[in-house]
Structures are given as structure tokens and as C-alpha cells.
Amino acid sequence: MSTTAPPQVLPQANDACWCGSGRKYKRCHKPLEGRVVQGEISPYRPVPTHIERPSYADTGQIIRWSEQRVKTPEIIERMRHAGTLAAEILRLAGEMVRPGITTDEIDAFVHQITIDAGAYPSPLNYGGYRKSVCTSVNEVICHGIPDSRALVEGDIINLDVTCYIGGVHGDTNATFCVGEVDPVSRKLIEVTEECMWKGIEAVRPGQPVSDIGKAIESHAKPHRYGVVKAFIGHGIGEQFHTDIQILHYYDPRANTIMRPGMTFTIEPMITLGTWQHKMWDDDWTAVTADGKRTAQFEHTILVTDDGYDVLTGGEGAVSPTAPWNH
Ligand code: MF3
Ligand code: CO
Ligand code: CO
């Protein structure tokens, strides 16, 4: 109901919820057994003034303008630079993942290394988002906000890194294990990364973008995994999100034809149970409706004359199953 923080002393299960909804605490804000509980969010981390800022950085308002879908070679080279940096930051952030570290500490690290590289951390103040990276733990599908919660052995965590440099964004994410993780979650992570690659391998000029979702969905299906529908891949370039939509499931209406020079992300979110989501009161954190775990991987892709190029790939990228690691 309300968006205020819970009080220090929590009600008993059958008492009225602290939020004022009039419902019993146990039917309202009482955390369910084994679910992620939100911690404290630390103050805004400033970005030095010498770093070029995207349009929303000061106001938090996302203003969209029309941006060419097919990029010039010059923009593509800038995007490759932003993408390579995002991939490197993601890899380094992934190395921080261990039991006991808080997601806020990961945020502080990502924020600092992004700035040190001369880039702006794209999530910061994007539509009012308050942190420099998204940290999504266990049943959190995406857009988890870094906070004081310490990672626990057995957790899984997605880190979604985007940076803005040279006037363009590079966007990439991966899911990591916290210490020893159960085989069911490990399999989910493995298949989710495969789903992303199946989607990427479907990128071909002249074909509709629905081929991407078709490939992802067909790979998830035999495992009886869910494919999240509410969050999709997106065009990217001078803006974090442009009008191109990349569904991760099959819909024949996704009939945009891929053209050489187009740039977009492919970022499937795959679940152990339902594909449906619920939102936390913070209006950012999306969780699976059944509380089961979910994983995600993301790359920024360029359509080439005969297929695709991964702008967030290369030597420094984190993907163990990526083609360049074969
Ligand atoms: N990086 C996310 C994506 O893949 C977007 C995060 S928006 C934020 O599209 F505001 F939460 F940062
Ligand atoms: Co994205
Ligand atoms: Co992202």
C-alpha cells in the first residue's frame, strides 16, 4: 500500500499491517519464508562534473526523441567502446560477488570504476532510479536496487551494468552464483545463458525480430521454464532505450525487419516457475509472482550484413559459453 519504510518494531502476524492497508500483516507486508527482504538504500552517489551526463541525469525525467534505427559506422564504433567498457565493468563486478558482501558495496564499486573509466553509470537517476547498477537476487527478475542486504551463500544474483560514454550507451548483464549454489538454480543459469545465445544467433538481416523470441522460447520450453513477458529487449544508442522492442517469446506481430546497422539488446529473463511478475512497493523491483528463482543474461547486439556482432562481447566479457571463449 504505502511506500514508507517498515517500522523498527514489526506487528504480529495477525495484527493490522504497519502500512495502513487495513489488512493483516501476514497478508500484506510480512516477508515470506526464504524470500528476499529489502534492506536500507544508501544516499545518492555523485558523479564528478567532468563526466559527460546523459539527458536524464539531472532531472530523472526520461525524454525520448526520434533516433535513427540504423546507426552510422561512427556511432557503431562509439557504441562498441561503451559496450566493451560495460562488459569489463560487469566482469569486475562479478568478481566481487561472494557471501557477506552487500549489494550496496557492489554498487559503490561499479559506480567508482565507471567514473574512473570516464563514463557515467547509465542507471543513475534514469527515471528516478537511485543507483548505478541493478542487483537482482533470487526471485528478483530485474531492476533490483542495491541496498544493505548481504549476499548469502546459495543466492544467485544478476548484475546489470550500463555505461554512457562518447554520447552512447552499452548495456550488458549476467547472473552469478554466491558461493555454492544448488543444482536446480545452476541449471537455470546455464539454460538462461543458452537462451540468450539462441536469441543472438537468430539475428540476421532481412528477418523479423520475432525470430529472436521464437528461438529463446523454444529453448526454454523443454525445460518447462517460464519466459518473462513484461520486460523486453530494446533499441539502444544515444538513448538507453529506443523504440525497437525485442520480445523474448514468440509473437508474430513482432514483424520489424532486422537491418544492418540496427542496435538492440537481447536480455531474456527465465524462471523456474511462472512467467508472471509482481512489483515491490518501490515500483522498481520486479519479482516472480510465485517467488521461484529467475535468471537473466544480456548483450548489446549489432545487426551486420550477414548476421550479428556482440558490442558488449570480446575478451573482457564474462560469458563462459560465449563463442569467443570456444
Ligand atoms: N539495464 C536495464 C536494461 O537492460 C535497464 C535498467 S533501468 C534502471 O534495460 F533504471 F533500472 F537502471
Ligand atoms: Co537492456
Ligand atoms: Co541492462
XYZ file of C-alpha atoms and ligand atoms in Angstrom:
340
model
C 0.000 0.000 0.000
C 2.184 2.854 1.234
C 5.734 3.402 0.115
C 7.129 4.298 3.530
C 9.672 2.020 5.154
C 8.594 -0.602 7.709
C 8.864 0.431 11.399
C 11.595 -0.851 13.715
C 9.131 -2.986 15.679
C 7.052 -5.129 13.340
C 3.439 -6.177 14.050
C 2.424 -9.726 14.982
C 1.260 -11.866 12.043
C -2.469 -11.312 12.714
C -2.232 -7.618 13.661
C -3.016 -4.842 11.197
C -0.184 -4.149 8.767
C 2.012 -1.140 9.545
C 1.367 0.287 6.077
C -2.225 1.298 6.791
C -3.817 -1.027 4.223
C -6.198 -2.389 6.869
C -5.092 -5.941 6.032
C -3.455 -8.384 8.402
C 0.345 -8.012 8.483
C 0.762 -11.642 7.375
C -1.398 -10.989 4.292
C 0.306 -7.713 3.452
C 3.949 -6.805 4.106
C 5.155 -9.808 6.142
C 8.089 -11.289 4.180
C 7.503 -14.878 3.102
C 9.913 -17.578 4.240
C 13.008 -17.656 2.053
C 12.176 -14.505 0.093
C 14.487 -11.580 -0.457
C 13.901 -8.794 2.066
C 14.718 -5.219 1.096
C 17.462 -3.502 3.105
C 18.350 0.162 3.528
C 19.173 2.196 0.444
C 22.210 4.446 0.868
C 22.332 8.112 -0.239
C 22.841 9.168 -3.873
C 26.418 8.862 -5.093
C 27.501 11.937 -7.068
C 29.297 11.855 -10.429
C 32.174 14.313 -10.984
C 31.296 17.232 -13.251
C 33.954 16.443 -15.891
C 31.986 13.306 -16.883
C 29.531 13.696 -19.757
C 25.982 13.194 -18.489
C 23.011 11.695 -20.319
C 19.906 13.916 -20.709
C 18.058 12.487 -17.679
C 20.976 12.708 -15.228
C 19.896 15.950 -13.547
C 16.097 15.689 -13.594
C 15.445 11.944 -13.604
C 12.996 12.566 -16.471
C 13.311 10.299 -19.474
C 12.790 12.427 -22.564
C 12.608 10.377 -25.726
C 13.470 11.740 -29.152
C 13.468 10.020 -32.531
C 16.775 8.304 -33.115
C 17.853 6.601 -36.337
C 17.393 2.835 -36.078
C 20.306 2.169 -38.421
C 23.463 3.613 -36.914
C 26.357 5.183 -38.813
C 29.730 3.375 -38.679
C 30.983 6.215 -36.498
C 28.214 5.754 -33.897
C 28.723 1.992 -34.006
C 32.396 2.428 -33.115
C 31.430 4.627 -30.151
C 28.869 2.025 -29.098
C 31.477 -0.702 -29.314
C 33.662 1.313 -26.968
C 30.802 1.866 -24.469
C 29.838 -1.799 -24.778
C 33.347 -3.101 -24.224
C 33.646 -0.938 -21.125
C 30.285 -2.158 -19.774
C 31.422 -5.763 -20.334
C 34.668 -5.126 -18.460
C 32.844 -3.475 -15.542
C 30.381 -6.378 -15.408
C 33.225 -8.878 -15.256
C 34.978 -6.998 -12.439
C 31.704 -6.548 -10.519
C 31.035 -10.276 -10.895
C 34.377 -10.977 -9.242
C 33.133 -9.089 -6.150
C 30.207 -11.482 -5.680
C 30.682 -13.559 -2.508
C 28.799 -14.370 0.702
C 28.719 -11.374 3.083
C 29.105 -8.543 0.560
C 26.144 -6.181 0.349
C 24.597 -5.161 -2.952
C 25.306 -1.545 -1.911
C 29.024 -2.363 -1.763
C 28.782 -3.770 -5.301
C 27.045 -0.540 -6.336
C 29.783 1.594 -4.788
C 32.388 -0.432 -6.687
C 30.568 -0.229 -10.048
C 29.985 3.499 -9.533
C 33.669 4.147 -8.836
C 35.176 2.075 -11.656
C 32.694 3.527 -14.149
C 33.703 7.059 -13.185
C 37.398 6.114 -13.177
C 36.941 4.986 -16.793
C 35.471 8.427 -17.633
C 31.916 7.090 -18.085
C 28.537 7.827 -16.489
C 26.721 4.851 -14.866
C 23.546 4.903 -17.013
C 21.053 3.622 -14.388
C 21.817 6.519 -12.016
C 18.720 8.761 -11.960
C 17.240 7.063 -15.044
C 13.530 7.630 -14.439
C 14.467 8.315 -10.832
C 16.350 5.023 -10.301
C 18.725 5.785 -7.450
C 21.753 3.538 -8.014
C 24.477 2.862 -10.575
C 23.795 -0.829 -11.249
C 20.813 -3.174 -10.936
C 21.307 -6.070 -8.499
C 18.594 -8.723 -8.739
C 18.779 -11.579 -6.217
C 16.987 -14.983 -6.411
C 13.299 -14.313 -7.227
C 14.006 -10.721 -8.298
C 13.520 -10.679 -12.086
C 15.172 -7.321 -12.787
C 15.798 -3.727 -11.607
C 16.654 -4.747 -8.022
C 18.004 -1.695 -6.176
C 21.323 -2.158 -4.357
C 20.857 -1.958 -0.575
C 22.290 -3.109 2.762
C 21.276 -6.773 2.288
C 24.347 -9.005 2.425
C 24.553 -11.837 -0.077
C 24.127 -15.287 1.443
C 25.834 -18.498 0.322
C 23.488 -20.186 -2.169
C 21.975 -16.943 -3.543
C 22.042 -16.159 -7.233
C 22.439 -12.545 -8.348
C 22.083 -10.736 -11.648
C 24.242 -7.650 -12.158
C 23.044 -5.347 -14.935
C 25.683 -2.821 -15.980
C 25.128 0.015 -18.423
C 27.537 2.844 -19.069
C 27.367 6.047 -21.055
C 30.490 7.322 -22.755
C 31.086 9.094 -26.058
C 27.396 10.009 -26.156
C 26.148 6.394 -26.323
C 25.158 3.540 -24.000
C 26.390 -0.060 -23.696
C 24.146 -2.465 -21.759
C 25.022 -5.982 -20.540
C 24.134 -8.283 -17.666
C 24.882 -11.719 -16.253
C 23.785 -13.926 -13.372
C 26.363 -15.083 -10.825
C 26.435 -17.700 -8.045
C 27.120 -16.711 -4.439
C 29.392 -19.481 -3.142
C 27.941 -22.970 -3.554
C 24.554 -22.933 -5.300
C 22.019 -25.776 -5.636
C 21.962 -27.721 -8.928
C 18.435 -26.561 -9.883
C 19.493 -22.886 -9.787
C 22.770 -23.655 -11.549
C 20.882 -25.354 -14.368
C 18.532 -22.364 -14.625
C 21.508 -20.016 -15.011
C 23.133 -22.244 -17.622
C 19.972 -22.593 -19.720
C 19.220 -18.862 -19.431
C 22.593 -18.010 -20.899
C 21.971 -20.544 -23.673
C 18.586 -18.889 -24.302
C 20.328 -15.534 -24.762
C 22.768 -17.078 -27.246
C 19.953 -18.821 -29.159
C 18.310 -15.394 -29.445
C 21.554 -13.759 -30.585
C 22.196 -16.476 -33.166
C 18.752 -15.764 -34.658
C 19.835 -12.208 -35.531
C 20.021 -11.928 -39.330
C 19.292 -9.022 -41.680
C 16.040 -9.379 -43.607
C 14.418 -11.488 -40.891
C 11.728 -10.266 -38.440
C 12.688 -9.677 -34.784
C 10.098 -12.326 -33.845
C 12.758 -14.915 -34.822
C 14.656 -13.903 -31.684
C 11.792 -14.590 -29.278
C 10.941 -17.780 -31.122
C 14.478 -19.123 -30.632
C 14.546 -18.167 -26.948
C 11.134 -19.609 -26.156
C 11.837 -22.895 -27.959
C 14.995 -23.377 -25.933
C 13.302 -22.642 -22.571
C 10.211 -24.745 -23.223
C 11.623 -28.310 -22.986
C 12.939 -27.378 -19.520
C 9.433 -26.169 -18.562
C 10.857 -22.823 -17.599
C 8.859 -19.580 -17.759
C 9.787 -16.736 -20.125
C 9.067 -13.307 -18.623
C 6.921 -11.164 -20.921
C 6.711 -7.838 -19.076
C 10.350 -6.842 -19.629
C 11.851 -6.904 -23.088
C 14.990 -6.123 -25.056
C 15.217 -2.652 -26.551
C 16.853 -0.493 -29.147
C 19.883 1.353 -27.761
C 22.312 4.041 -28.873
C 22.369 7.693 -27.899
C 19.365 6.779 -25.734
C 19.334 3.991 -23.136
C 16.039 2.670 -24.555
C 14.766 3.433 -28.064
C 11.618 2.317 -29.852
C 12.783 -1.090 -31.131
C 11.196 -3.834 -28.990
C 12.709 -7.281 -28.675
C 10.285 -9.801 -27.199
C 11.826 -12.889 -25.632
C 8.822 -15.057 -26.569
C 7.209 -15.716 -29.933
C 4.670 -13.197 -31.184
C 4.068 -12.985 -34.946
C 3.196 -9.305 -34.539
C 6.877 -8.557 -33.796
C 7.402 -8.001 -37.517
C 10.116 -5.321 -37.502
C 12.667 -6.426 -40.077
C 16.275 -6.505 -38.912
C 18.551 -4.225 -40.973
C 22.362 -3.987 -40.982
C 23.372 -1.206 -38.574
C 20.492 -1.713 -36.122
C 21.486 -1.982 -32.482
C 19.399 -3.533 -29.707
C 19.686 -5.654 -26.614
C 18.671 -9.270 -26.109
C 18.104 -9.931 -22.406
C 15.857 -12.920 -21.616
C 14.589 -13.413 -18.078
C 13.839 -17.107 -17.476
C 12.061 -18.501 -14.401
C 11.785 -21.841 -12.594
C 8.014 -21.345 -12.286
C 5.562 -18.760 -13.505
C 6.492 -16.064 -16.025
C 4.231 -13.604 -14.227
C 5.627 -10.895 -12.013
C 4.739 -8.698 -9.061
C 6.192 -5.311 -8.198
C 7.621 -4.301 -4.835
C 6.380 -1.059 -3.271
C 9.497 0.713 -4.566
C 7.974 0.440 -8.087
C 11.271 -0.858 -9.481
C 11.930 -4.306 -8.050
C 10.119 -6.928 -10.160
C 9.822 -10.372 -8.569
C 8.324 -13.636 -9.802
C 4.680 -13.923 -8.682
C 5.346 -17.373 -7.171
C 8.651 -16.448 -5.501
C 10.625 -19.001 -7.519
C 14.062 -18.103 -8.805
C 14.831 -16.404 -12.082
C 17.988 -15.671 -14.089
C 18.915 -13.254 -16.872
C 21.710 -12.539 -19.361
C 22.040 -9.557 -21.684
C 24.161 -8.317 -24.552
C 24.007 -5.275 -26.830
C 23.864 -6.549 -30.418
C 24.606 -5.018 -33.816
C 22.931 -6.415 -36.933
C 25.640 -6.909 -39.593
C 25.451 -7.666 -43.342
C 25.425 -11.396 -42.693
C 24.376 -11.850 -39.063
C 25.313 -10.184 -35.805
C 28.108 -8.673 -33.791
C 28.146 -8.527 -29.989
C 29.022 -4.957 -28.939
C 29.322 -5.953 -25.257
C 31.458 -9.001 -26.054
C 35.102 -9.702 -26.678
C 37.973 -10.801 -24.497
C 36.921 -8.968 -21.353
C 33.333 -10.256 -21.322
C 32.060 -12.577 -18.677
C 30.133 -15.233 -20.618
C 31.776 -18.628 -20.104
C 29.870 -20.146 -23.038
C 30.405 -17.196 -25.415
C 31.678 -18.024 -28.921
C 34.909 -16.106 -28.333
C 35.730 -18.463 -25.450
C 35.499 -21.565 -27.643
N 19.823 -2.115 -17.818
C 18.391 -2.311 -17.803
C 18.038 -2.877 -19.165
O 18.606 -3.855 -19.526
C 17.642 -1.083 -17.531
C 17.798 -0.588 -16.158
S 16.860 0.829 -15.977
C 17.238 1.304 -14.406
O 17.266 -2.376 -19.914
F 16.715 2.469 -14.274
F 16.733 0.405 -13.582
F 18.514 1.341 -14.286
Co 18.818 -3.582 -21.525
Co 20.602 -3.951 -18.860
